[in-house]
XYZ file of C-alpha atoms in Angstrom:
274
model
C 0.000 0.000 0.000
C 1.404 3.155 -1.091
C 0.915 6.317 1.052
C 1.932 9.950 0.417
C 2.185 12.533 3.180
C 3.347 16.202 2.829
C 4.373 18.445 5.757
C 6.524 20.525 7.576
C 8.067 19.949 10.954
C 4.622 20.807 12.493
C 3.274 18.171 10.806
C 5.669 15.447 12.470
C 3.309 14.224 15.358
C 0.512 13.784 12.921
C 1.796 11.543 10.801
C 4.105 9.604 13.287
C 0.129 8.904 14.767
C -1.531 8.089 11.103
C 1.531 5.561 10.460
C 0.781 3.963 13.567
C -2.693 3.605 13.133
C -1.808 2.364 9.175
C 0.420 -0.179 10.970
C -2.578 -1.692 13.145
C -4.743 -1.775 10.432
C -2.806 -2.705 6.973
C -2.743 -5.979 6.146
C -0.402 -5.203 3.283
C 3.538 -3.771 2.862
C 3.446 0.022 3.517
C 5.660 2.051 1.347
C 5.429 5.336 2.663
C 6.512 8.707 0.679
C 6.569 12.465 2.487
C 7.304 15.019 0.655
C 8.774 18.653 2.261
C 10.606 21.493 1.433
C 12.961 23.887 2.498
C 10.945 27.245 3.183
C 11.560 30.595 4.633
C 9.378 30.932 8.186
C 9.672 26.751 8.218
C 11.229 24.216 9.573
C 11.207 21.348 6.715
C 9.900 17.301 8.142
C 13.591 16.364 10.175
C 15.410 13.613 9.685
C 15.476 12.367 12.626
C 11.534 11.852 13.022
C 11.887 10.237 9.692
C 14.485 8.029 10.717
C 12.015 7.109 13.914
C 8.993 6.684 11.665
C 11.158 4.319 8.978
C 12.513 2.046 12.252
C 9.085 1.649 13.197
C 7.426 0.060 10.485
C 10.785 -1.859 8.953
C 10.323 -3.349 13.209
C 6.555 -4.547 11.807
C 7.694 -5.459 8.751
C 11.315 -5.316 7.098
C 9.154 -5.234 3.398
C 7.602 -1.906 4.482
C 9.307 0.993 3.132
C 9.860 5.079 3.553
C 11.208 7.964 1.751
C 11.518 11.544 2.367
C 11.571 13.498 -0.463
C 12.785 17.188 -0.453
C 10.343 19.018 -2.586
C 12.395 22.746 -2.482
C 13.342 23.171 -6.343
C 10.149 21.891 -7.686
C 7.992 24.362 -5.645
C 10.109 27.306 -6.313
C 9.884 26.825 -10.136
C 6.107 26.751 -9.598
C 5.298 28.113 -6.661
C 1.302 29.463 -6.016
C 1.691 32.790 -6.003
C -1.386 33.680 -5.700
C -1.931 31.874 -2.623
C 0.719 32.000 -0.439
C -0.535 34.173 1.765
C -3.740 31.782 3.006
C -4.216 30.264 6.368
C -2.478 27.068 4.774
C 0.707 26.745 4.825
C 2.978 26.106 1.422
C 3.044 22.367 2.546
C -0.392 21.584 2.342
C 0.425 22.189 -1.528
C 3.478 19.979 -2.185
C 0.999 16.763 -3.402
C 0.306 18.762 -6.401
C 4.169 18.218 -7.760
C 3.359 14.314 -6.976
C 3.527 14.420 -10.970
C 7.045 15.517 -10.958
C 8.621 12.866 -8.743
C 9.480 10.052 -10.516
C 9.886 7.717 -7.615
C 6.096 7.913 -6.961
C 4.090 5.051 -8.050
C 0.928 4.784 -10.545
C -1.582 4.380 -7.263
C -1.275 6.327 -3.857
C -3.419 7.027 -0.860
C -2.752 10.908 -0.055
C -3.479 11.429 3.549
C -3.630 14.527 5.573
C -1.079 14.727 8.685
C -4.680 15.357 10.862
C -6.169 11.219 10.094
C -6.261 8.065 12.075
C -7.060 5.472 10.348
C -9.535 2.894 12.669
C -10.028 -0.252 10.469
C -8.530 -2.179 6.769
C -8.854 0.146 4.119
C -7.875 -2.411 1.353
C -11.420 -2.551 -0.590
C -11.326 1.764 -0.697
C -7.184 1.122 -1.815
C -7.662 -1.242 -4.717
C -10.732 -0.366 -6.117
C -10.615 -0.330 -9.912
C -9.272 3.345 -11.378
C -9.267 2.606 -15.075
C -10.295 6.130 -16.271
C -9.965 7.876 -13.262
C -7.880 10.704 -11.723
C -8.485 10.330 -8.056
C -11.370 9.305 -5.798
C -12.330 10.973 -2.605
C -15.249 11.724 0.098
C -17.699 14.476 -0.236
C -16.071 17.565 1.984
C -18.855 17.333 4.612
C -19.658 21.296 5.425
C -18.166 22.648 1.651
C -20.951 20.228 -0.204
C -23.615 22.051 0.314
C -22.039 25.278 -0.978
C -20.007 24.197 -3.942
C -20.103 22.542 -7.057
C -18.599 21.678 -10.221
C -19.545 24.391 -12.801
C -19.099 22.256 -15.928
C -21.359 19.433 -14.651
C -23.733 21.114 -12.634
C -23.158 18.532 -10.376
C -24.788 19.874 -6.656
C -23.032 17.276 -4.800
C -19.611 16.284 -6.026
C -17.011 18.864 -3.738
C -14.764 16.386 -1.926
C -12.850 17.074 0.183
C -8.943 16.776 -0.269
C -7.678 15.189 2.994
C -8.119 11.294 1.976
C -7.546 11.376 -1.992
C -6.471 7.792 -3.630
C -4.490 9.060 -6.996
C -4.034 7.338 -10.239
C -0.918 9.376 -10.537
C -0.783 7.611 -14.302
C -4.286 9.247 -15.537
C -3.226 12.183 -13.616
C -0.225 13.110 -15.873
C -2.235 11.747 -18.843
C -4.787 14.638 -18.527
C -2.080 16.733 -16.856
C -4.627 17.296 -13.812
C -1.909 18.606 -11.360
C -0.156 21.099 -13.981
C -3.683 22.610 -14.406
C -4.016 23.007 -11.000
C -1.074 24.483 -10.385
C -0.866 26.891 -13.094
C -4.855 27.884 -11.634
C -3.544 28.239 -8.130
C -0.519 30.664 -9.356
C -2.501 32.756 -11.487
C -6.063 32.905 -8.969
C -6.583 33.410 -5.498
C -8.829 31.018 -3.716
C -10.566 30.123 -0.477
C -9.241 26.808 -0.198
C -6.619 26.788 -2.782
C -5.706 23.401 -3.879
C -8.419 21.192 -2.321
C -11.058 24.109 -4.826
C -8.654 24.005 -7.672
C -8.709 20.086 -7.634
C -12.838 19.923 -7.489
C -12.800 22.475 -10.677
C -10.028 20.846 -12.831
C -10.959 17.146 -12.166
C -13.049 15.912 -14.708
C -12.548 11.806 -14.016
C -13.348 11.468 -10.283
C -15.172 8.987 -8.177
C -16.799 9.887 -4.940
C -16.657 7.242 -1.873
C -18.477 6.769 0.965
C -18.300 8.829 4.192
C -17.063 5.710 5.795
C -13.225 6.723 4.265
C -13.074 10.489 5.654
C -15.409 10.798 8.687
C -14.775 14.632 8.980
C -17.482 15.347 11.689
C -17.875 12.747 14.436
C -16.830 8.729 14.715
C -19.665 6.835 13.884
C -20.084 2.847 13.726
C -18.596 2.158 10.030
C -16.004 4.844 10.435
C -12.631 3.362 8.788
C -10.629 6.268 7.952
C -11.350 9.633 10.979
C -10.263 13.219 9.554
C -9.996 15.360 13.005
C -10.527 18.777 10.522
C -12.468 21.805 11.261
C -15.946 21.651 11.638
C -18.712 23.682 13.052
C -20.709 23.389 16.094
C -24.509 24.511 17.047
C -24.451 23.974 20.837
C -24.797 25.666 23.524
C -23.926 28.425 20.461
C -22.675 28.240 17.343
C -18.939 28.018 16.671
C -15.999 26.279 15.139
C -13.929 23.369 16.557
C -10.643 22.429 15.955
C -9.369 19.100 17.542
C -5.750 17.458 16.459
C -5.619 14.049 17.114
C -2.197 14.625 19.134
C -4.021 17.436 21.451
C -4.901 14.144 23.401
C -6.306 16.162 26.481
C -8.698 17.878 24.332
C -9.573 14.539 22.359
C -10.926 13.126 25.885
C -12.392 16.226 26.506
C -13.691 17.942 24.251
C -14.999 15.312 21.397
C -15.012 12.810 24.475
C -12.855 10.355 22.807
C -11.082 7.389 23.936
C -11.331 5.119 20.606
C -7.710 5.533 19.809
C -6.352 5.679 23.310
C -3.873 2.586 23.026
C -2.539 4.307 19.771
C -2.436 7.725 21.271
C -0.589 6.039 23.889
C 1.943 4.340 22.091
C 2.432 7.701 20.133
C 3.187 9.311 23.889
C 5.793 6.947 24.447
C 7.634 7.557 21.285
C 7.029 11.432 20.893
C 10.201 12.258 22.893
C 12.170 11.074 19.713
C 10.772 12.980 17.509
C 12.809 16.114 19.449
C 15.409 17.379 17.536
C 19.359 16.393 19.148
């Protein structure tokens, strides 16, 4: 199973937590590929919490596999101009050069540094992609205020956190150029994740089973801790990070993933920089 993660050094805890949580649940080899940069303001993914998260999983299995791929010449030929001044950071857009690597493989699960995943995602994984570009979950607020203006399409906005690429149809209809030639030239509220849901013309939508993005429920397999909105006592946003651990017992009153989150205590210290 091939994943791809993108991220800074802020984004170390999250995925050291959505590897683990890939590790209880894969039944196949993980090959995992993050992708960072070298940025003014930033500190780029370290070395050493790579190193950590590459001795874990060759411990569960020596066929699993990581890279960390520095990203810095590829984003400064093409960098989004337009929107580098958003509330994301630079990193969140690195996937889009996924194109450019040649090390990346035809099919890839991109995952946000904010998931856990809870049970085997095999069936979402290899589903069939023959004329496809990527296949996602409906974005569960931005559905009901976007759509796709060529199809008319009222509900087909997904959102970008859990994406499975078929990087091979992607550089056939040159998807990820497009996008990042729109998000140079046009500023937008949610840069790439709106840029991907008006330039994708071969996508699939799955079920909200693969990117719960509002509270666990029963058939839950992959959890997206993103920002949502609340209505009680008043209404209001929340913003819960799956290693904010206090706040995931008590705010969302969550103990699902406490034997994870625990593990992840234990091994946080190493992710410190010597």
């Amino acid at each position: 199973m091939n994943i791809l993660f993108c991220g800074d050094s802020h984004a170390e805890d999250g995925i050291l937590i959505a590897t683990l949580s890939l590790l209880k649940n894969a039944s196949a080899p993980l090959h995992l590929y993050i992708l960072t940069m070298q940025a003014e303001g930033y500190e780029a993914f370290n070395e050493q919490a790579f190193n950590l998260i590459k001795k874990i999983i060759k411990e569960k299995d020596p066929n699993n596999t990581a890279e960390l791929i520095d990203c810095t010449e590829l984003f400064k030929k093409e960098p989004p101009r337009a929107n580098m001044e958003t509330r994301f950071t630079p990193y969140a857009m690195l996937r889009l050069f996924a194109d450019q690597i040649p090390q990346i493989p035809d099919r890839i699960l991109y995952l946000d540094d904010d998931i856990i995943i809870r049970k085997d995602i095999s069936d979402f994984y290899d589903q069939d992609l023959t004329n496809t570009e990527l296949v996602g979950v409906l974005d569960f607020w931005g559905r009901f205020f976007f759509h796709n203006i060529h199809t008319h399409k009222t509900f087909d906005y997904l959102n970008s956190g859990v994406l499975l690429l078929n990087m091979s149809e992607i550089k056939k209809t040159h998807l990820f150029a497009k996008v990042r030639e729109k998000m140079s030239d046009k500023k937008m509220l949610l840069p790439d994740q709106s840029a991907l849901n008006k330039l994708a013309t071969e996508k699939k939508i799955a079920p909200r089973c693969y990117n719960e993005q509002y509270r666990l429920r029963p058939d839950t397999k992959i959890q997206h801790f993103t920002t949502s909105f609340r209505f009680k006592p008043y209404f209001h946003t929340l913003t819960v990070k799956p290693w904010d651990i206090e706040r995931v017992h008590g705010v969302l009153k969550l103990h699902e993933y406490d034997d994870l989150l625990k593990e992840y205590t234990k091994l946080r210290p190493q992710l410190k920089r010597s």
